[in-house]
Amino acid sequence: YYNITERVRAETLLRESEECYRSLFHKIQAAVVVHDADTRIIACNSKAQELLGLTEYQMLGKTVIDPDWKFLNADGERMSLKEYPVNQVLATRQPLKDLTAGIYSSIKVEHVWVLINADPVLDYKGDIQQVIVTFMDITEHKLTDEALKESEGKFRVLAEESPNMIFINARGKVV
């Protein structure tokens, strides 16, 4: 009787803990994708699904070599397969910090710009068991930054090519 009661209580606590973990995982405001050592997606949270425009069912089981994925470097050029965040972590066995990338999925027409961090999860032998990739949407920031650079470039050309003298006056002082 005692063993059955303790077992039922332990199973209930475990189930409650799993439900709490699952709830927290899906409420995190950063996108989270967990890959196994073969780059297959084994878990993803709601934010990742939202940013990529894919359902959990569409994401689970995909690997980095899936033709539906397309990553861009910060300069907008297509990223090589070895540069993909998961592959970098698998190759170096080191965490990846603050990588700016654009991500296309086959579902979304436009890419999303993200700031990526990725960490290896090692088993007891020191082998990589999983890679946890987190990313935040920085699309608005990236587009604003690009617009500012374009505007600065236009102003620079205007100032440098003008046949007239140009002064900038700030509070009565020429700067």
Short mmCIF file of the C-alpha atoms (twelve columns), coordinates in Angstrom:
data_MODEL
# 
_entry.id   MODEL 
# 
loop_
_atom_site.group_PDB 
_atom_site.id 
_atom_site.type_symbol 
_atom_site.label_atom_id 
_atom_site.label_alt_id 
_atom_site.label_comp_id 
_atom_site.label_asym_id 
_atom_site.label_seq_id 
_atom_site.Cartn_x 
_atom_site.Cartn_y 
_atom_site.Cartn_z 
_atom_site.pdbx_PDB_model_num 
ATOM 1   C CA . TYR A 1   0.000  0.000  0.000   1 
ATOM 2   C CA . TYR A 2   2.746  2.443  0.987   1 
ATOM 3   C CA . ASN A 3   4.810  1.801  -2.174  1 
ATOM 4   C CA . ILE A 4   1.805  2.303  -4.456  1 
ATOM 5   C CA . THR A 5   0.868  5.585  -2.746  1 
ATOM 6   C CA . GLU A 6   4.433  6.869  -2.987  1 
ATOM 7   C CA . ARG A 7   4.671  5.825  -6.626  1 
ATOM 8   C CA . VAL A 8   1.381  7.546  -7.533  1 
ATOM 9   C CA . ARG A 9   2.551  10.677 -5.706  1 
ATOM 10  C CA . ALA A 10  5.936  10.598 -7.501  1 
ATOM 11  C CA . GLU A 11  4.237  10.141 -10.885 1 
ATOM 12  C CA . THR A 12  1.878  13.040 -10.153 1 
ATOM 13  C CA . LEU A 13  4.785  15.293 -9.182  1 
ATOM 14  C CA . LEU A 14  6.685  14.276 -12.316 1 
ATOM 15  C CA . ARG A 15  3.655  14.982 -14.533 1 
ATOM 16  C CA . GLU A 16  3.170  18.406 -12.879 1 
ATOM 17  C CA . SER A 17  6.861  19.194 -13.346 1 
ATOM 18  C CA . GLU A 18  6.705  18.231 -17.033 1 
ATOM 19  C CA . GLU A 19  3.588  20.386 -17.540 1 
ATOM 20  C CA . CYS A 20  5.323  23.333 -15.846 1 
ATOM 21  C CA . TYR A 21  8.427  22.878 -18.029 1 
ATOM 22  C CA . ARG A 22  6.316  22.646 -21.195 1 
ATOM 23  C CA . SER A 23  4.375  25.774 -20.251 1 
ATOM 24  C CA . LEU A 24  7.562  27.740 -19.518 1 
ATOM 25  C CA . PHE A 25  9.211  26.512 -22.725 1 
ATOM 26  C CA . HIS A 26  6.327  27.800 -24.838 1 
ATOM 27  C CA . LYS A 27  5.981  31.118 -22.986 1 
ATOM 28  C CA . ILE A 28  9.625  32.179 -23.380 1 
ATOM 29  C CA . GLN A 29  9.759  35.294 -25.576 1 
ATOM 30  C CA . ALA A 30  12.890 34.064 -27.351 1 
ATOM 31  C CA . ALA A 31  12.527 31.454 -30.051 1 
ATOM 32  C CA . VAL A 32  14.022 28.110 -28.998 1 
ATOM 33  C CA . VAL A 33  14.848 25.180 -31.271 1 
ATOM 34  C CA . VAL A 34  16.533 22.027 -29.970 1 
ATOM 35  C CA . HIS A 35  18.500 19.856 -32.420 1 
ATOM 36  C CA . ASP A 36  19.893 16.396 -31.832 1 
ATOM 37  C CA . ALA A 37  23.503 15.565 -32.755 1 
ATOM 38  C CA . ASP A 38  22.395 14.784 -36.347 1 
ATOM 39  C CA . THR A 39  20.869 18.328 -36.611 1 
ATOM 40  C CA . ARG A 40  17.308 16.942 -36.541 1 
ATOM 41  C CA . ILE A 41  14.865 19.251 -34.729 1 
ATOM 42  C CA . ILE A 42  13.511 17.474 -31.659 1 
ATOM 43  C CA . ALA A 43  11.749 20.414 -29.955 1 
ATOM 44  C CA . CYS A 44  10.693 23.969 -30.725 1 
ATOM 45  C CA . ASN A 45  8.685  26.509 -28.805 1 
ATOM 46  C CA . SER A 46  5.750  28.664 -29.872 1 
ATOM 47  C CA . LYS A 47  7.906  31.740 -30.553 1 
ATOM 48  C CA . ALA A 48  10.100 29.773 -32.993 1 
ATOM 49  C CA . GLN A 49  6.991  28.548 -34.790 1 
ATOM 50  C CA . GLU A 50  5.635  32.106 -34.974 1 
ATOM 51  C CA . LEU A 51  8.873  33.639 -36.293 1 
ATOM 52  C CA . LEU A 52  9.429  30.946 -38.909 1 
ATOM 53  C CA . GLY A 53  5.791  30.620 -39.912 1 
ATOM 54  C CA . LEU A 54  5.809  26.869 -39.352 1 
ATOM 55  C CA . THR A 55  3.853  24.575 -37.076 1 
ATOM 56  C CA . GLU A 56  5.538  22.287 -34.595 1 
ATOM 57  C CA . TYR A 57  4.579  19.350 -36.837 1 
ATOM 58  C CA . GLN A 58  6.279  21.045 -39.835 1 
ATOM 59  C CA . MET A 59  9.470  21.722 -37.850 1 
ATOM 60  C CA . LEU A 60  9.995  18.483 -35.939 1 
ATOM 61  C CA . GLY A 61  12.322 16.118 -37.766 1 
ATOM 62  C CA . LYS A 62  13.737 18.754 -40.161 1 
ATOM 63  C CA . THR A 63  17.514 18.916 -40.424 1 
ATOM 64  C CA . VAL A 64  19.767 21.809 -41.436 1 
ATOM 65  C CA . ILE A 65  20.210 20.296 -44.898 1 
ATOM 66  C CA . ASP A 66  16.455 20.496 -45.511 1 
ATOM 67  C CA . PRO A 67  15.920 22.537 -48.708 1 
ATOM 68  C CA . ASP A 68  13.145 24.508 -46.989 1 
ATOM 69  C CA . TRP A 69  15.733 26.432 -44.920 1 
ATOM 70  C CA . LYS A 70  17.786 29.320 -46.243 1 
ATOM 71  C CA . PHE A 71  20.077 31.346 -43.989 1 
ATOM 72  C CA . LEU A 72  21.637 34.706 -44.845 1 
ATOM 73  C CA . ASN A 73  24.761 36.308 -43.384 1 
ATOM 74  C CA . ALA A 74  24.456 39.753 -41.819 1 
ATOM 75  C CA . ASP A 75  25.432 41.281 -45.185 1 
ATOM 76  C CA . GLY A 76  22.508 39.530 -46.915 1 
ATOM 77  C CA . GLU A 77  24.565 36.892 -48.753 1 
ATOM 78  C CA . ARG A 78  23.485 33.245 -48.614 1 
ATOM 79  C CA . MET A 79  25.146 31.420 -45.726 1 
ATOM 80  C CA . SER A 80  27.049 28.231 -46.530 1 
ATOM 81  C CA . LEU A 81  25.876 25.044 -44.846 1 
ATOM 82  C CA . LYS A 82  28.967 24.911 -42.617 1 
ATOM 83  C CA . GLU A 83  28.129 28.414 -41.319 1 
ATOM 84  C CA . TYR A 84  24.655 27.390 -40.097 1 
ATOM 85  C CA . PRO A 85  24.565 27.898 -36.318 1 
ATOM 86  C CA . VAL A 86  24.002 24.224 -35.449 1 
ATOM 87  C CA . ASN A 87  26.829 23.129 -37.724 1 
ATOM 88  C CA . GLN A 88  29.198 25.708 -36.212 1 
ATOM 89  C CA . VAL A 89  28.493 24.398 -32.710 1 
ATOM 90  C CA . LEU A 90  28.875 20.773 -33.809 1 
ATOM 91  C CA . ALA A 91  32.184 21.564 -35.545 1 
ATOM 92  C CA . THR A 92  33.709 23.690 -32.778 1 
ATOM 93  C CA . ARG A 93  31.997 22.116 -29.734 1 
ATOM 94  C CA . GLN A 94  31.764 25.697 -28.457 1 
ATOM 95  C CA . PRO A 95  28.805 28.002 -27.817 1 
ATOM 96  C CA . LEU A 96  27.921 30.476 -30.558 1 
ATOM 97  C CA . LYS A 97  27.125 34.005 -29.388 1 
ATOM 98  C CA . ASP A 98  25.278 36.896 -31.035 1 
ATOM 99  C CA . LEU A 99  25.265 35.799 -34.680 1 
ATOM 100 C CA . THR A 100 23.101 38.021 -36.887 1 
ATOM 101 C CA . ALA A 101 21.372 36.074 -39.631 1 
ATOM 102 C CA . GLY A 102 18.393 36.175 -41.922 1 
ATOM 103 C CA . ILE A 103 16.201 33.084 -42.055 1 
ATOM 104 C CA . TYR A 104 13.815 32.081 -44.822 1 
ATOM 105 C CA . SER A 105 11.435 29.189 -44.459 1 
ATOM 106 C CA . SER A 106 9.532  27.754 -47.396 1 
ATOM 107 C CA . ILE A 107 6.266  29.049 -45.928 1 
ATOM 108 C CA . LYS A 108 7.202  32.713 -45.389 1 
ATOM 109 C CA . VAL A 109 7.810  34.947 -48.385 1 
ATOM 110 C CA . GLU A 110 9.983  37.403 -46.453 1 
ATOM 111 C CA . HIS A 111 12.954 36.499 -44.319 1 
ATOM 112 C CA . VAL A 112 13.217 37.399 -40.670 1 
ATOM 113 C CA . TRP A 113 16.397 38.853 -39.180 1 
ATOM 114 C CA . VAL A 114 17.426 37.256 -35.916 1 
ATOM 115 C CA . LEU A 115 20.162 37.386 -33.307 1 
ATOM 116 C CA . ILE A 116 21.222 33.785 -32.656 1 
ATOM 117 C CA . ASN A 117 22.886 32.065 -29.720 1 
ATOM 118 C CA . ALA A 118 23.536 28.319 -29.688 1 
ATOM 119 C CA . ASP A 119 24.895 26.010 -27.018 1 
ATOM 120 C CA . PRO A 120 25.988 22.373 -27.065 1 
ATOM 121 C CA . VAL A 121 24.503 19.971 -24.510 1 
ATOM 122 C CA . LEU A 122 26.991 17.243 -23.646 1 
ATOM 123 C CA . ASP A 123 26.266 13.758 -22.377 1 
ATOM 124 C CA . TYR A 124 28.198 12.108 -19.533 1 
ATOM 125 C CA . LYS A 125 30.974 11.056 -21.984 1 
ATOM 126 C CA . GLY A 126 31.442 14.612 -23.267 1 
ATOM 127 C CA . ASP A 127 29.784 13.959 -26.627 1 
ATOM 128 C CA . ILE A 128 27.333 16.484 -28.019 1 
ATOM 129 C CA . GLN A 129 23.850 15.170 -27.389 1 
ATOM 130 C CA . GLN A 130 21.885 18.255 -28.422 1 
ATOM 131 C CA . VAL A 131 22.323 21.830 -29.601 1 
ATOM 132 C CA . ILE A 132 19.984 24.427 -28.171 1 
ATOM 133 C CA . VAL A 133 19.500 27.392 -30.492 1 
ATOM 134 C CA . THR A 134 17.802 30.552 -29.258 1 
ATOM 135 C CA . PHE A 135 17.017 33.556 -31.402 1 
ATOM 136 C CA . MET A 136 15.340 36.935 -31.095 1 
ATOM 137 C CA . ASP A 137 13.609 38.821 -33.884 1 
ATOM 138 C CA . ILE A 138 15.678 41.909 -34.791 1 
ATOM 139 C CA . THR A 139 14.042 42.523 -38.190 1 
ATOM 140 C CA . GLU A 140 12.765 45.992 -37.314 1 
ATOM 141 C CA . HIS A 141 16.131 47.013 -35.873 1 
ATOM 142 C CA . LYS A 142 18.016 45.646 -38.909 1 
ATOM 143 C CA . LEU A 143 15.724 47.451 -41.392 1 
ATOM 144 C CA . THR A 144 15.987 50.707 -39.433 1 
ATOM 145 C CA . ASP A 145 19.784 50.398 -39.350 1 
ATOM 146 C CA . GLU A 146 19.904 49.781 -43.118 1 
ATOM 147 C CA . ALA A 147 17.641 52.801 -43.781 1 
ATOM 148 C CA . LEU A 148 19.871 54.975 -41.590 1 
ATOM 149 C CA . LYS A 149 23.013 53.840 -43.450 1 
ATOM 150 C CA . GLU A 150 21.330 54.558 -46.787 1 
ATOM 151 C CA . SER A 151 20.263 58.017 -45.589 1 
ATOM 152 C CA . GLU A 152 23.764 58.778 -44.274 1 
ATOM 153 C CA . GLY A 153 25.232 57.698 -47.614 1 
ATOM 154 C CA . LYS A 154 22.916 60.014 -49.532 1 
ATOM 155 C CA . PHE A 155 23.746 62.922 -47.213 1 
ATOM 156 C CA . ARG A 156 27.483 62.235 -47.557 1 
ATOM 157 C CA . VAL A 157 27.267 62.237 -51.382 1 
ATOM 158 C CA . LEU A 158 25.185 65.419 -51.309 1 
ATOM 159 C CA . ALA A 159 27.665 67.176 -48.996 1 
ATOM 160 C CA . GLU A 160 30.776 65.981 -50.841 1 
ATOM 161 C CA . GLU A 161 29.465 66.687 -54.345 1 
ATOM 162 C CA . SER A 162 27.865 70.052 -53.593 1 
ATOM 163 C CA . PRO A 163 29.524 73.027 -55.343 1 
ATOM 164 C CA . ASN A 164 28.448 75.164 -52.369 1 
ATOM 165 C CA . MET A 165 29.889 75.350 -48.891 1 
ATOM 166 C CA . ILE A 166 27.788 73.513 -46.325 1 
ATOM 167 C CA . PHE A 167 27.870 74.292 -42.611 1 
ATOM 168 C CA . ILE A 168 26.115 72.554 -39.774 1 
ATOM 169 C CA . ASN A 169 25.031 74.895 -37.037 1 
ATOM 170 C CA . ALA A 170 24.277 73.508 -33.587 1 
ATOM 171 C CA . ARG A 171 23.239 76.018 -30.937 1 
ATOM 172 C CA . GLY A 172 24.992 78.872 -32.603 1 
ATOM 173 C CA . LYS A 173 28.231 77.012 -33.246 1 
ATOM 174 C CA . VAL A 174 29.476 75.675 -36.560 1 
ATOM 175 C CA . VAL A 175 30.159 71.976 -36.073 1 
# 
